[in-house]
């Protein structure tokens, strides 16, 4: 994210020095045939993409749902259900279909039964050696998910009371209360089914040797900070898929370098996260690639400011509101290499989740005004709170997201300074940041990116309920907690949406977090890549396994 902007208190070079680099359903056809029906899929070839290093290891149950793990496991692993992929799916919509589950039913408001596909086999790697997947594997996976110490995503499935396996191909979940998001959560890219033998042999699943799943490709080689090589799973459970023999993920953290590599023909997709090209680079790319396929969409991720609510000065709502009033989301979009002015402001739920994110014009007047920069009002509120001469605060962040993120951060810090909130950056190496700051381990103020999971509830529950690992600001608001739990228990979608909107209205007034805008950017791929379309989230494998190379 981000194009260079003039810094106020710190240069970009100095900044870079500080951091490190549905209720019931049946499985639908995996291949989207509507736009590709006249074409015959071709077997063979290797998808070449610019991707991410699994910096913090490969165990999906020990880290937050971030792209450096989940994109890579999407090639190798399967879930009970997944988000449907293909050109007929509009980015931002997330229809669920079966993956390992052949079908599922909801017996009552607390019981779900999944029927598994027969003949699914693990990758032919020790210690699992290609044996058949059974209901006991699914049971083991989700019991581990719920019991392993340090899983920040546990609350996604926190309503589960008991899991049993009545027979070899049936899994039953019994919940302690209704959960309107239950099936959607099972489709998330931390819900990979994992083998017990690998955990028992390796202790956890962090090592590349433990990357054993039932997915369309297998991890053949991992070269840290260089590349990951995946090869076709010869025993994949969907006949004929995947079409490509492999996927090569090249790690390159420099936007200029990866753009040049793509332009020279060495990647099949645009080189930024989500197969996107920065708008700043789009004209150059189209000039070199006149037949390039593109699609605009609003990304899920954006910057987020976290504040320690139990400490001064952020105990005072006037200071939090002043910080929000100092920010100008339009500045972020205008100076951002991804957006070049294209994008939307975000309430508590990212605007990309268009079915659940409240339009800013439907917030209360108090909430709406926090999306309109007002420096004099910000200064007035600070003075009322006892800071007539402004504030000086440390802000903790990692510069390891990308140089474009650094530009986003510069804009935010400049906005704050204009209102008298002078911040000193404390940069952290990416791995250290991911294991500390996002879990609330910072002094007073921190800034990061958010947007790993395309489920509206995660942005309410995980970030605002006391005791949740990702409640980084330390929100403890009993009224809010009860509203969030109530919407979770509401199975009627329309009623749940009303509650979700009301929660976002309340949060916009309280400013427990402050949100930057999300960019509307461009996904791009070569014309010889067929049956592909972008969408939100980390499921690269799901979007590629039914695509093919026609060249």
Short mmCIF file of C-alpha atoms in Angstrom, two decimals:
data_model
loop_
_atom_site.label_atom_id
_atom_site.label_comp_id
_atom_site.label_asym_id
_atom_site.label_seq_id
_atom_site.Cartn_x
_atom_site.Cartn_y
_atom_site.Cartn_z
CA UNK A 1 0.00 0.00 0.00
CA UNK A 2 0.91 3.59 -0.50
CA UNK A 3 2.76 6.07 -2.69
CA UNK A 4 5.51 8.27 -1.24
CA UNK A 5 4.39 11.30 0.72
CA UNK A 6 6.39 14.06 2.35
CA UNK A 7 7.05 13.08 5.97
CA UNK A 8 6.74 15.60 8.78
CA UNK A 9 8.86 14.23 11.61
CA UNK A 10 10.70 11.26 10.14
CA UNK A 11 11.96 10.34 6.68
CA UNK A 12 10.96 7.18 4.85
CA UNK A 13 14.58 6.02 4.92
CA UNK A 14 14.62 6.43 8.71
CA UNK A 15 11.29 4.63 8.97
CA UNK A 16 12.60 1.66 7.03
CA UNK A 17 15.65 1.43 9.26
CA UNK A 18 13.39 0.90 12.26
CA UNK A 19 11.47 -2.11 10.98
CA UNK A 20 11.98 -5.63 9.74
CA UNK A 21 11.48 -6.54 6.59
CA UNK A 22 -25.89 -21.48 4.99
CA UNK A 23 -28.08 -23.79 7.44
CA UNK A 24 -28.04 -26.81 5.17
CA UNK A 25 -26.36 -27.45 1.87
CA UNK A 26 -24.78 -29.90 -0.44
CA UNK A 27 -21.47 -29.75 -2.23
CA UNK A 28 -21.66 -27.73 -5.42
CA UNK A 29 -19.53 -28.38 -8.50
CA UNK A 30 -16.03 -27.12 -7.89
CA UNK A 31 -15.52 -26.02 -11.48
CA UNK A 32 -17.40 -22.86 -12.43
CA UNK A 33 -18.56 -23.74 -15.95
CA UNK A 34 -20.65 -20.70 -16.83
CA UNK A 35 -17.95 -18.55 -18.47
CA UNK A 36 -15.71 -21.43 -19.50
CA UNK A 37 -18.21 -23.93 -20.83
CA UNK A 38 -17.07 -23.55 -24.44
CA UNK A 39 -13.46 -24.20 -23.47
CA UNK A 40 -11.86 -27.52 -22.66
CA UNK A 41 -9.70 -27.39 -19.54
CA UNK A 42 -6.03 -28.15 -20.17
CA UNK A 43 -3.86 -30.22 -17.88
CA UNK A 44 -0.29 -29.33 -17.05
CA UNK A 45 1.91 -26.34 -16.43
CA UNK A 46 2.90 -24.55 -13.25
CA UNK A 47 1.25 -21.44 -11.84
CA UNK A 48 3.90 -18.85 -11.02
CA UNK A 49 2.95 -16.32 -8.36
CA UNK A 50 4.63 -13.82 -6.10
CA UNK A 51 3.70 -14.84 -2.59
CA UNK A 52 4.73 -14.77 1.03
CA UNK A 53 7.20 -16.53 3.26
CA UNK A 54 5.63 -18.46 6.16
CA UNK A 55 7.57 -16.29 8.60
CA UNK A 56 6.04 -17.70 11.77
CA UNK A 57 5.78 -21.33 10.69
CA UNK A 58 3.00 -23.47 9.20
CA UNK A 59 0.83 -24.39 12.19
CA UNK A 60 -2.66 -22.96 11.50
CA UNK A 61 -3.72 -23.32 15.14
CA UNK A 62 -0.90 -21.31 16.69
CA UNK A 63 -1.04 -18.02 14.82
CA UNK A 64 -3.56 -15.45 13.70
CA UNK A 65 -5.14 -15.87 10.27
CA UNK A 66 -2.49 -13.90 8.43
CA UNK A 67 -1.52 -14.19 4.81
CA UNK A 68 1.99 -15.50 5.32
CA UNK A 69 0.62 -18.81 6.61
CA UNK A 70 -2.86 -19.15 5.17
CA UNK A 71 -2.10 -18.48 1.52
CA UNK A 72 0.49 -21.26 1.49
CA UNK A 73 -1.65 -23.81 3.36
CA UNK A 74 -4.49 -23.12 0.92
CA UNK A 75 -2.55 -25.12 -1.67
CA UNK A 76 -2.00 -28.14 0.55
CA UNK A 77 -4.96 -28.44 2.91
CA UNK A 78 -8.73 -28.86 2.90
CA UNK A 79 -11.61 -27.81 5.18
CA UNK A 80 -15.07 -29.21 5.74
CA UNK A 81 -16.49 -26.38 3.64
CA UNK A 82 -14.99 -23.56 1.62
CA UNK A 83 -15.88 -20.39 -0.22
CA UNK A 84 -16.90 -21.12 -3.79
CA UNK A 85 -14.50 -19.81 -6.43
CA UNK A 86 -14.73 -18.97 -10.10
CA UNK A 87 -15.61 -16.15 -12.51
CA UNK A 88 -19.31 -16.16 -11.57
CA UNK A 89 -18.51 -15.16 -7.95
CA UNK A 90 -18.51 -11.41 -7.36
CA UNK A 91 -15.60 -10.31 -5.12
CA UNK A 92 -16.96 -9.55 -1.67
CA UNK A 93 -19.63 -12.25 -1.84
CA UNK A 94 -18.75 -15.49 -0.09
CA UNK A 95 -21.05 -18.42 -0.95
CA UNK A 96 -20.11 -21.61 0.90
CA UNK A 97 -19.86 -25.05 -0.69
CA UNK A 98 -18.59 -28.43 0.41
CA UNK A 99 -14.91 -29.29 0.52
CA UNK A 100 -14.26 -32.45 2.54
CA UNK A 101 -17.97 -32.45 3.35
CA UNK A 102 -20.20 -33.99 0.71
CA UNK A 103 -23.26 -32.49 2.41
CA UNK A 104 -24.40 -31.14 5.73
CA UNK A 105 -27.61 -30.59 7.64
CA UNK A 106 -28.67 -28.56 10.64
CA UNK A 107 -30.80 -30.83 12.83
CA UNK A 108 -31.80 -28.02 15.21
CA UNK A 109 -30.44 -24.64 16.27
CA UNK A 110 -27.46 -26.29 18.02
CA UNK A 111 -26.65 -29.46 16.07
CA UNK A 112 -24.90 -29.82 12.69
CA UNK A 113 -24.13 -33.08 10.92
CA UNK A 114 -21.55 -33.29 8.11
CA UNK A 115 -21.26 -36.24 5.72
CA UNK A 116 -17.71 -36.67 4.45
CA UNK A 117 -16.60 -37.64 0.99
CA UNK A 118 -15.39 -41.22 0.82
CA UNK A 119 -11.96 -42.11 -0.45
CA UNK A 120 -10.21 -38.87 0.54
CA UNK A 121 -6.52 -39.57 1.17
CA UNK A 122 -3.79 -37.69 2.95
CA UNK A 123 -0.70 -36.74 1.00
CA UNK A 124 1.64 -39.71 0.52
CA UNK A 125 4.20 -38.42 3.01
CA UNK A 126 5.45 -39.88 6.29
CA UNK A 127 4.20 -40.33 8.92
CA UNK A 128 0.68 -40.35 7.42
CA UNK A 129 1.62 -42.09 4.14
CA UNK A 130 -1.54 -41.50 2.16
CA UNK A 131 -4.03 -43.24 4.43
CA UNK A 132 -7.73 -42.44 4.11
CA UNK A 133 -9.13 -39.44 5.94
CA UNK A 134 -11.96 -40.29 8.32
CA UNK A 135 -14.37 -38.55 10.66
CA UNK A 136 -11.90 -39.14 13.51
CA UNK A 137 -9.43 -36.84 11.73
CA UNK A 138 -11.99 -34.07 11.58
CA UNK A 139 -12.89 -34.61 15.24
CA UNK A 140 -9.22 -34.55 16.22
CA UNK A 141 -8.56 -31.36 14.25
CA UNK A 142 -11.29 -29.29 15.82
CA UNK A 143 -10.69 -30.63 19.31
CA UNK A 144 -7.06 -29.55 18.88
CA UNK A 145 -8.25 -26.19 17.54
CA UNK A 146 -10.29 -25.68 20.72
CA UNK A 147 -7.80 -27.05 23.24
CA UNK A 148 -4.32 -26.08 22.07
CA UNK A 149 -2.78 -23.32 24.17
CA UNK A 150 -2.11 -20.14 22.24
CA UNK A 151 -4.73 -20.40 19.47
CA UNK A 152 -5.88 -16.78 18.96
CA UNK A 153 -8.76 -17.95 16.77
CA UNK A 154 -10.37 -20.29 19.29
CA UNK A 155 -13.48 -18.15 19.71
CA UNK A 156 -14.40 -18.70 16.06
CA UNK A 157 -15.65 -22.12 17.17
CA UNK A 158 -16.15 -21.28 20.82
CA UNK A 159 -19.80 -22.36 20.78
CA UNK A 160 -18.85 -26.01 20.25
CA UNK A 161 -19.75 -28.17 23.25
CA UNK A 162 -19.03 -31.60 21.82
CA UNK A 163 -17.84 -33.25 18.61
CA UNK A 164 -18.46 -36.89 17.83
CA UNK A 165 -17.98 -39.25 14.92
CA UNK A 166 -20.99 -41.63 14.74
CA UNK A 167 -19.35 -43.49 11.86
CA UNK A 168 -16.33 -43.32 9.59
CA UNK A 169 -17.82 -40.63 7.34
CA UNK A 170 -20.04 -38.61 9.69
CA UNK A 171 -19.10 -35.76 12.02
CA UNK A 172 -21.59 -34.18 14.42
CA UNK A 173 -21.09 -30.83 16.14
CA UNK A 174 -23.20 -29.99 19.19
CA UNK A 175 -23.14 -26.34 20.25
CA UNK A 176 -23.84 -24.84 23.65
CA UNK A 177 -25.85 -22.04 22.04
CA UNK A 178 -27.05 -21.08 18.54
CA UNK A 179 -24.31 -19.70 16.29
CA UNK A 180 -25.33 -17.79 13.20
CA UNK A 181 -21.76 -17.75 11.86
CA UNK A 182 -20.86 -21.40 12.50
CA UNK A 183 -20.75 -22.72 8.93
CA UNK A 184 -19.11 -19.53 7.65
CA UNK A 185 -16.35 -19.93 10.21
CA UNK A 186 -15.72 -23.52 9.11
CA UNK A 187 -14.84 -22.08 5.69
CA UNK A 188 -12.08 -19.86 7.10
CA UNK A 189 -8.42 -20.33 6.21
CA UNK A 190 -7.45 -21.46 9.70
CA UNK A 191 -9.86 -24.40 9.61
CA UNK A 192 -7.58 -26.79 7.74
CA UNK A 193 -8.03 -30.44 8.72
CA UNK A 194 -4.71 -31.80 10.01
CA UNK A 195 -3.38 -35.31 10.74
CA UNK A 196 -2.77 -36.50 14.30
CA UNK A 197 0.36 -38.42 13.27
CA UNK A 198 2.13 -35.25 12.14
CA UNK A 199 1.41 -33.49 15.42
CA UNK A 200 2.59 -36.51 17.39
CA UNK A 201 5.82 -36.84 15.40
CA UNK A 202 6.80 -33.17 15.14
CA UNK A 203 5.24 -31.78 18.34
CA UNK A 204 3.43 -29.08 16.39
CA UNK A 205 2.89 -28.20 12.73
CA UNK A 206 5.34 -25.31 12.34
CA UNK A 207 7.95 -27.21 10.33
CA UNK A 208 7.64 -27.67 6.56
CA UNK A 209 7.89 -31.46 7.06
CA UNK A 210 4.56 -31.26 8.90
CA UNK A 211 2.75 -29.65 5.96
CA UNK A 212 0.62 -32.70 5.18
CA UNK A 213 -2.94 -32.23 4.07
CA UNK A 214 -5.51 -33.53 1.60
CA UNK A 215 -5.41 -30.48 -0.67
CA UNK A 216 -4.81 -30.19 -4.42
CA UNK A 217 -1.04 -29.71 -4.20
CA UNK A 218 1.77 -30.90 -1.92
CA UNK A 219 4.66 -28.87 -0.55
CA UNK A 220 7.73 -30.26 -2.28
CA UNK A 221 10.36 -27.71 -1.32
CA UNK A 222 10.60 -24.76 1.05
CA UNK A 223 13.49 -22.32 0.74
CA UNK A 224 13.04 -19.66 3.44
CA UNK A 225 12.94 -16.13 2.06
CA UNK A 226 13.28 -17.49 -1.48
CA UNK A 227 10.43 -19.73 -2.68
CA UNK A 228 7.94 -22.50 -1.98
CA UNK A 229 7.36 -25.20 -4.56
CA UNK A 230 4.13 -27.18 -4.66
CA UNK A 231 3.45 -30.22 -6.84
CA UNK A 232 0.17 -31.81 -7.91
CA UNK A 233 -1.43 -34.23 -5.46
CA UNK A 234 -1.94 -37.37 -7.59
CA UNK A 235 -4.64 -38.60 -5.20
CA UNK A 236 -6.69 -35.42 -4.87
CA UNK A 237 -10.29 -36.32 -4.11
CA UNK A 238 -11.92 -34.32 -6.92
CA UNK A 239 -11.36 -36.31 -10.14
CA UNK A 240 -9.32 -34.37 -12.71
CA UNK A 241 -8.34 -31.55 -10.37
CA UNK A 242 -6.16 -29.65 -10.03
CA UNK A 243 -5.41 -28.94 -13.67
CA UNK A 244 -1.98 -27.42 -13.04
CA UNK A 245 0.92 -29.72 -12.19
CA UNK A 246 2.26 -27.30 -9.63
CA UNK A 247 2.52 -23.86 -8.09
CA UNK A 248 5.73 -21.93 -7.60
CA UNK A 249 5.56 -19.17 -4.99
CA UNK A 250 8.41 -16.68 -5.23
CA UNK A 251 9.16 -14.53 -2.20
CA UNK A 252 10.05 -10.94 -3.03
CA UNK A 253 9.41 -8.17 -0.50
CA UNK A 254 10.31 -5.26 -2.80
CA UNK A 255 7.41 -3.81 -4.86
CA UNK A 256 9.69 -2.50 -7.62
CA UNK A 257 11.52 -5.79 -7.99
CA UNK A 258 8.40 -7.93 -8.11
CA UNK A 259 6.74 -5.55 -10.58
CA UNK A 260 9.75 -5.84 -12.88
CA UNK A 261 9.68 -9.63 -12.56
CA UNK A 262 6.00 -9.73 -13.49
CA UNK A 263 6.41 -7.32 -16.39
CA UNK A 264 9.21 -9.51 -17.74
CA UNK A 265 6.82 -12.46 -17.90
CA UNK A 266 7.98 -14.52 -14.93
CA UNK A 267 4.66 -14.44 -13.00
CA UNK A 268 1.22 -15.38 -14.29
CA UNK A 269 -0.54 -12.95 -11.95
CA UNK A 270 0.00 -9.42 -10.70
CA UNK A 271 2.61 -9.46 -7.93
CA UNK A 272 0.89 -7.86 -4.95
CA UNK A 273 -1.19 -9.62 -2.29
CA UNK A 274 -4.41 -11.06 -3.75
CA UNK A 275 -2.93 -11.09 -7.28
CA UNK A 276 -3.28 -7.31 -7.43
CA UNK A 277 -1.34 -4.62 -9.25
CA UNK A 278 -0.90 -1.20 -7.73
CA UNK A 279 -2.84 1.43 -9.69
CA UNK A 280 0.38 3.42 -9.81
CA UNK A 281 1.84 0.62 -11.96
CA UNK A 282 -1.28 -0.27 -13.96
CA UNK A 283 -0.63 1.82 -17.08
CA UNK A 284 2.91 0.46 -17.36
CA UNK A 285 1.62 -3.09 -16.98
CA UNK A 286 -1.11 -2.65 -19.60
CA UNK A 287 1.40 -1.09 -21.97
CA UNK A 288 3.56 -4.19 -21.76
CA UNK A 289 0.64 -6.61 -21.47
CA UNK A 290 -2.16 -5.25 -23.71
CA UNK A 291 -4.35 -8.35 -23.29
CA UNK A 292 -4.13 -8.41 -19.50
CA UNK A 293 -7.28 -9.52 -17.69
CA UNK A 294 -8.29 -7.24 -14.81
CA UNK A 295 -11.00 -6.78 -12.21
CA UNK A 296 -11.47 -3.94 -9.76
CA UNK A 297 -12.55 -4.70 -6.21
CA UNK A 298 -12.31 -3.27 -2.69
CA UNK A 299 -9.78 -5.11 -0.57
CA UNK A 300 -10.56 -6.47 2.87
CA UNK A 301 -7.50 -5.09 4.60
CA UNK A 302 -6.78 -1.60 5.91
CA UNK A 303 -4.79 0.15 8.57
CA UNK A 304 -6.04 0.08 12.14
CA UNK A 305 -5.01 2.13 15.18
CA UNK A 306 -5.08 0.38 18.55
CA UNK A 307 -5.17 2.25 21.86
CA UNK A 308 -4.67 1.09 25.44
CA UNK A 309 -8.06 1.94 26.90
CA UNK A 310 -7.07 1.26 30.50
CA UNK A 311 -4.23 3.80 30.40
CA UNK A 312 -3.95 7.54 30.03
CA UNK A 313 -4.60 9.33 27.79
CA UNK A 314 -6.95 6.88 26.01
CA UNK A 315 -9.17 6.27 29.02
CA UNK A 316 -10.68 9.61 28.01
CA UNK A 317 -13.13 9.35 25.12
CA UNK A 318 -12.30 12.92 24.15
CA UNK A 319 -8.72 11.92 23.35
CA UNK A 320 -9.88 8.95 21.28
CA UNK A 321 -12.32 11.13 19.39
CA UNK A 322 -9.63 13.76 18.84
CA UNK A 323 -7.37 11.12 17.34
CA UNK A 324 -10.15 10.04 14.96
CA UNK A 325 -10.97 13.63 13.99
CA UNK A 326 -7.32 14.24 13.16
CA UNK A 327 -7.28 11.45 10.60
CA UNK A 328 -8.16 11.96 6.94
CA UNK A 329 -9.01 8.72 5.15
CA UNK A 330 -9.03 10.58 1.83
CA UNK A 331 -5.35 11.44 2.31
CA UNK A 332 -4.52 7.75 2.60
CA UNK A 333 -6.34 6.96 -0.65
CA UNK A 334 -4.95 9.89 -2.62
CA UNK A 335 -1.34 9.10 -1.73
CA UNK A 336 -1.60 5.33 -1.93
CA UNK A 337 0.01 3.42 -4.79
CA UNK A 338 -2.69 0.74 -4.62
CA UNK A 339 -5.63 3.12 -4.85
CA UNK A 340 -4.58 6.44 -6.42
CA UNK A 341 -7.72 7.95 -4.91
CA UNK A 342 -9.99 4.91 -5.27
CA UNK A 343 -11.39 3.41 -2.08
CA UNK A 344 -13.87 3.68 0.77
CA UNK A 345 -13.86 4.53 4.49
CA UNK A 346 -14.26 1.70 6.96
CA UNK A 347 -16.52 1.33 9.97
CA UNK A 348 -15.76 -1.45 12.47
CA UNK A 349 -16.54 -4.10 9.83
CA UNK A 350 -14.49 -3.57 6.66
CA UNK A 351 -16.46 -2.04 3.79
CA UNK A 352 -15.38 -4.91 1.52
CA UNK A 353 -17.86 -7.11 3.43
CA UNK A 354 -20.66 -5.27 1.69
CA UNK A 355 -23.50 -7.33 3.17
CA UNK A 356 -22.51 -6.51 6.75
CA UNK A 357 -20.53 -3.27 6.78
CA UNK A 358 -22.74 -0.30 7.60
CA UNK A 359 -22.59 2.61 5.12
CA UNK A 360 -20.98 5.61 6.79
CA UNK A 361 -24.06 7.74 6.06
CA UNK A 362 -26.12 5.39 8.24
CA UNK A 363 -24.02 6.01 11.34
CA UNK A 364 -25.28 8.36 14.06
CA UNK A 365 -24.31 12.05 13.67
CA UNK A 366 -21.64 11.61 16.37
CA UNK A 367 -20.25 8.57 14.60
CA UNK A 368 -20.30 10.19 11.15
CA UNK A 369 -18.33 13.21 12.25
CA UNK A 370 -15.35 11.01 13.10
CA UNK A 371 -14.99 10.32 9.37
CA UNK A 372 -14.63 14.02 8.50
CA UNK A 373 -11.27 15.48 9.41
CA UNK A 374 -11.66 18.45 11.75
CA UNK A 375 -8.35 19.66 13.17
CA UNK A 376 -9.77 22.58 15.21
CA UNK A 377 -12.31 20.27 16.87
CA UNK A 378 -9.60 17.68 17.56
CA UNK A 379 -7.48 20.35 19.27
CA UNK A 380 -10.50 21.57 21.26
CA UNK A 381 -11.19 18.06 22.55
CA UNK A 382 -7.54 17.57 23.50
CA UNK A 383 -7.58 20.86 25.39
CA UNK A 384 -10.76 19.82 27.22
CA UNK A 385 -9.02 16.59 28.22
CA UNK A 386 -6.11 18.56 29.68
CA UNK A 387 -3.73 18.49 26.71
CA UNK A 388 -3.90 22.04 25.41
CA UNK A 389 -0.26 21.79 24.36
CA UNK A 390 -0.79 18.50 22.57
CA UNK A 391 0.46 14.98 23.24
CA UNK A 392 3.67 13.11 22.57
CA UNK A 393 3.27 9.34 22.35
CA UNK A 394 5.14 6.29 21.07
CA UNK A 395 3.40 4.35 18.28
CA UNK A 396 4.40 0.73 17.79
CA UNK A 397 4.26 -0.78 14.30
CA UNK A 398 6.06 -3.15 11.95
CA UNK A 399 7.41 -1.96 8.65
CA UNK A 400 7.52 -5.57 7.49
CA UNK A 401 4.08 -5.44 5.88
CA UNK A 402 5.48 -3.59 2.85
CA UNK A 403 6.99 -0.25 1.83
CA UNK A 404 3.50 0.80 0.72
CA UNK A 405 2.25 0.24 4.26
CA UNK A 406 5.05 2.53 5.45
CA UNK A 407 3.57 5.27 3.26
CA UNK A 408 0.12 4.67 4.80
CA UNK A 409 1.63 4.97 8.27
CA UNK A 410 3.39 8.23 7.37
CA UNK A 411 0.08 9.78 6.32
CA UNK A 412 -1.58 8.75 9.58
CA UNK A 413 1.28 10.08 11.70
CA UNK A 414 1.27 13.36 9.77
CA UNK A 415 -2.49 13.76 10.32
CA UNK A 416 -2.07 13.19 14.05
CA UNK A 417 0.74 15.73 14.25
CA UNK A 418 -1.42 18.38 12.58
CA UNK A 419 -3.82 18.07 15.54
CA UNK A 420 -1.07 18.11 18.16
CA UNK A 421 -0.62 14.35 18.63
CA UNK A 422 3.10 13.97 18.00
CA UNK A 423 4.10 10.30 17.67
CA UNK A 424 7.48 8.63 17.81
CA UNK A 425 7.67 5.41 15.83
CA UNK A 426 8.89 2.24 17.51
CA UNK A 427 9.42 -0.24 14.70
CA UNK A 428 9.41 -3.99 15.24
CA UNK A 429 10.54 -6.93 13.14
CA UNK A 430 7.51 -8.63 11.55
CA UNK A 431 7.63 -11.89 13.49
CA UNK A 432 8.07 -10.11 16.81
CA UNK A 433 5.21 -7.75 16.00
CA UNK A 434 2.85 -10.58 15.02
CA UNK A 435 3.61 -12.40 18.26
CA UNK A 436 3.18 -9.37 20.51
CA UNK A 437 1.55 -6.12 19.40
CA UNK A 438 -1.53 -7.59 17.71
CA UNK A 439 -2.23 -9.34 21.02
CA UNK A 440 -2.22 -6.03 22.89
CA UNK A 441 1.39 -6.12 24.03
CA UNK A 442 2.26 -2.47 23.46
CA UNK A 443 2.63 0.59 25.66
CA UNK A 444 -0.12 3.02 24.64
CA UNK A 445 -0.63 3.29 20.88
CA UNK A 446 -0.03 0.94 17.95
CA UNK A 447 -0.79 0.74 14.25
CA UNK A 448 -1.14 -2.32 12.04
CA UNK A 449 -3.06 -3.85 9.17
CA UNK A 450 -6.27 -5.82 9.72
CA UNK A 451 -8.38 -7.89 7.36
CA UNK A 452 -7.41 -11.56 7.44
CA UNK A 453 -10.87 -13.13 7.74
CA UNK A 454 -13.84 -12.36 5.47
CA UNK A 455 -16.37 -12.93 8.28
CA UNK A 456 -18.08 -9.88 9.77
CA UNK A 457 -18.32 -11.36 13.27
CA UNK A 458 -14.56 -11.62 13.74
CA UNK A 459 -14.24 -7.83 13.62
CA UNK A 460 -16.75 -7.53 16.44
CA UNK A 461 -16.08 -10.49 18.71
CA UNK A 462 -12.31 -10.96 18.56
CA UNK A 463 -11.53 -7.27 18.79
CA UNK A 464 -14.02 -6.22 21.47
CA UNK A 465 -14.91 -9.04 23.88
CA UNK A 466 -12.86 -9.18 27.11
CA UNK A 467 -10.43 -12.09 27.27
CA UNK A 468 -10.08 -12.45 23.49
CA UNK A 469 -6.44 -12.69 22.36
CA UNK A 470 -6.95 -10.18 19.56
CA UNK A 471 -8.74 -7.58 21.70
CA UNK A 472 -5.62 -5.45 21.38
CA UNK A 473 -7.12 -2.21 22.72
CA UNK A 474 -8.43 -4.02 25.81
CA UNK A 475 -12.09 -3.19 25.23
CA UNK A 476 -14.26 -4.03 28.26
CA UNK A 477 -17.75 -2.69 27.67
CA UNK A 478 -20.52 -4.91 29.15
CA UNK A 479 -23.27 -3.35 27.01
CA UNK A 480 -21.22 -3.93 23.87
CA UNK A 481 -20.25 -7.48 24.87
CA UNK A 482 -23.89 -8.47 25.31
CA UNK A 483 -24.85 -6.99 21.92
CA UNK A 484 -22.03 -8.86 20.19
CA UNK A 485 -23.01 -12.15 21.83
CA UNK A 486 -26.66 -11.55 20.95
CA UNK A 487 -25.96 -11.10 17.26
CA UNK A 488 -23.91 -14.31 17.32
CA UNK A 489 -26.89 -16.22 18.71
CA UNK A 490 -29.30 -14.75 16.14
CA UNK A 491 -29.89 -17.21 13.31
CA UNK A 492 -32.28 -14.99 11.33
CA UNK A 493 -29.95 -13.17 8.91
CA UNK A 494 -32.01 -9.99 8.58
CA UNK A 495 -32.34 -9.59 12.35
CA UNK A 496 -28.65 -10.31 12.83
CA UNK A 497 -27.76 -7.64 10.28
CA UNK A 498 -29.85 -5.07 12.17
CA UNK A 499 -27.93 -5.90 15.36
CA UNK A 500 -24.59 -5.75 13.53
CA UNK A 501 -25.47 -2.31 12.16
CA UNK A 502 -26.44 -1.08 15.64
CA UNK A 503 -23.14 -2.34 17.04
CA UNK A 504 -21.19 -0.48 14.36
CA UNK A 505 -23.11 2.72 15.13
CA UNK A 506 -22.14 2.41 18.78
CA UNK A 507 -18.48 1.62 18.01
CA UNK A 508 -18.16 4.62 15.69
CA UNK A 509 -19.10 6.83 18.65
CA UNK A 510 -16.79 5.15 21.18
CA UNK A 511 -13.62 4.99 19.00
CA UNK A 512 -12.07 1.98 20.70
CA UNK A 513 -10.09 1.58 17.46
CA UNK A 514 -9.61 3.97 14.53
CA UNK A 515 -9.74 2.62 10.97
CA UNK A 516 -8.01 3.75 7.81
CA UNK A 517 -9.77 3.46 4.45
CA UNK A 518 -9.68 0.33 2.31
CA UNK A 519 -8.37 0.75 -1.20
CA UNK A 520 -10.25 -0.23 -4.33
CA UNK A 521 -7.55 -1.81 -6.40
CA UNK A 522 -7.07 -4.04 -9.46
CA UNK A 523 -6.51 -7.77 -9.68
CA UNK A 524 -4.74 -8.81 -12.88
CA UNK A 525 -3.80 -12.05 -14.59
CA UNK A 526 -2.51 -13.22 -17.95
CA UNK A 527 -5.05 -14.02 -20.70
CA UNK A 528 -3.85 -17.61 -20.83
CA UNK A 529 -5.01 -18.16 -17.23
CA UNK A 530 -8.55 -19.52 -17.60
CA UNK A 531 -11.46 -19.93 -15.17
CA UNK A 532 -9.96 -17.61 -12.55
CA UNK A 533 -11.38 -14.68 -10.60
CA UNK A 534 -10.20 -12.83 -7.47
CA UNK A 535 -12.00 -12.61 -4.15
CA UNK A 536 -11.42 -11.62 -0.54
CA UNK A 537 -9.29 -13.67 1.79
CA UNK A 538 -6.25 -15.92 1.68
CA UNK A 539 -7.63 -18.89 -0.28
CA UNK A 540 -5.22 -18.80 -3.21
CA UNK A 541 -5.44 -22.58 -3.66
CA UNK A 542 -9.22 -22.59 -3.74
CA UNK A 543 -9.22 -20.01 -6.52
CA UNK A 544 -6.51 -21.76 -8.55
CA UNK A 545 -7.34 -25.46 -8.38
CA UNK A 546 -10.10 -25.25 -11.01
CA UNK A 547 -8.21 -22.72 -13.13
CA UNK A 548 -5.88 -23.81 -15.92
CA UNK A 549 -3.11 -22.56 -18.18
CA UNK A 550 -3.90 -22.33 -21.90
CA UNK A 551 -0.59 -21.66 -23.58
#
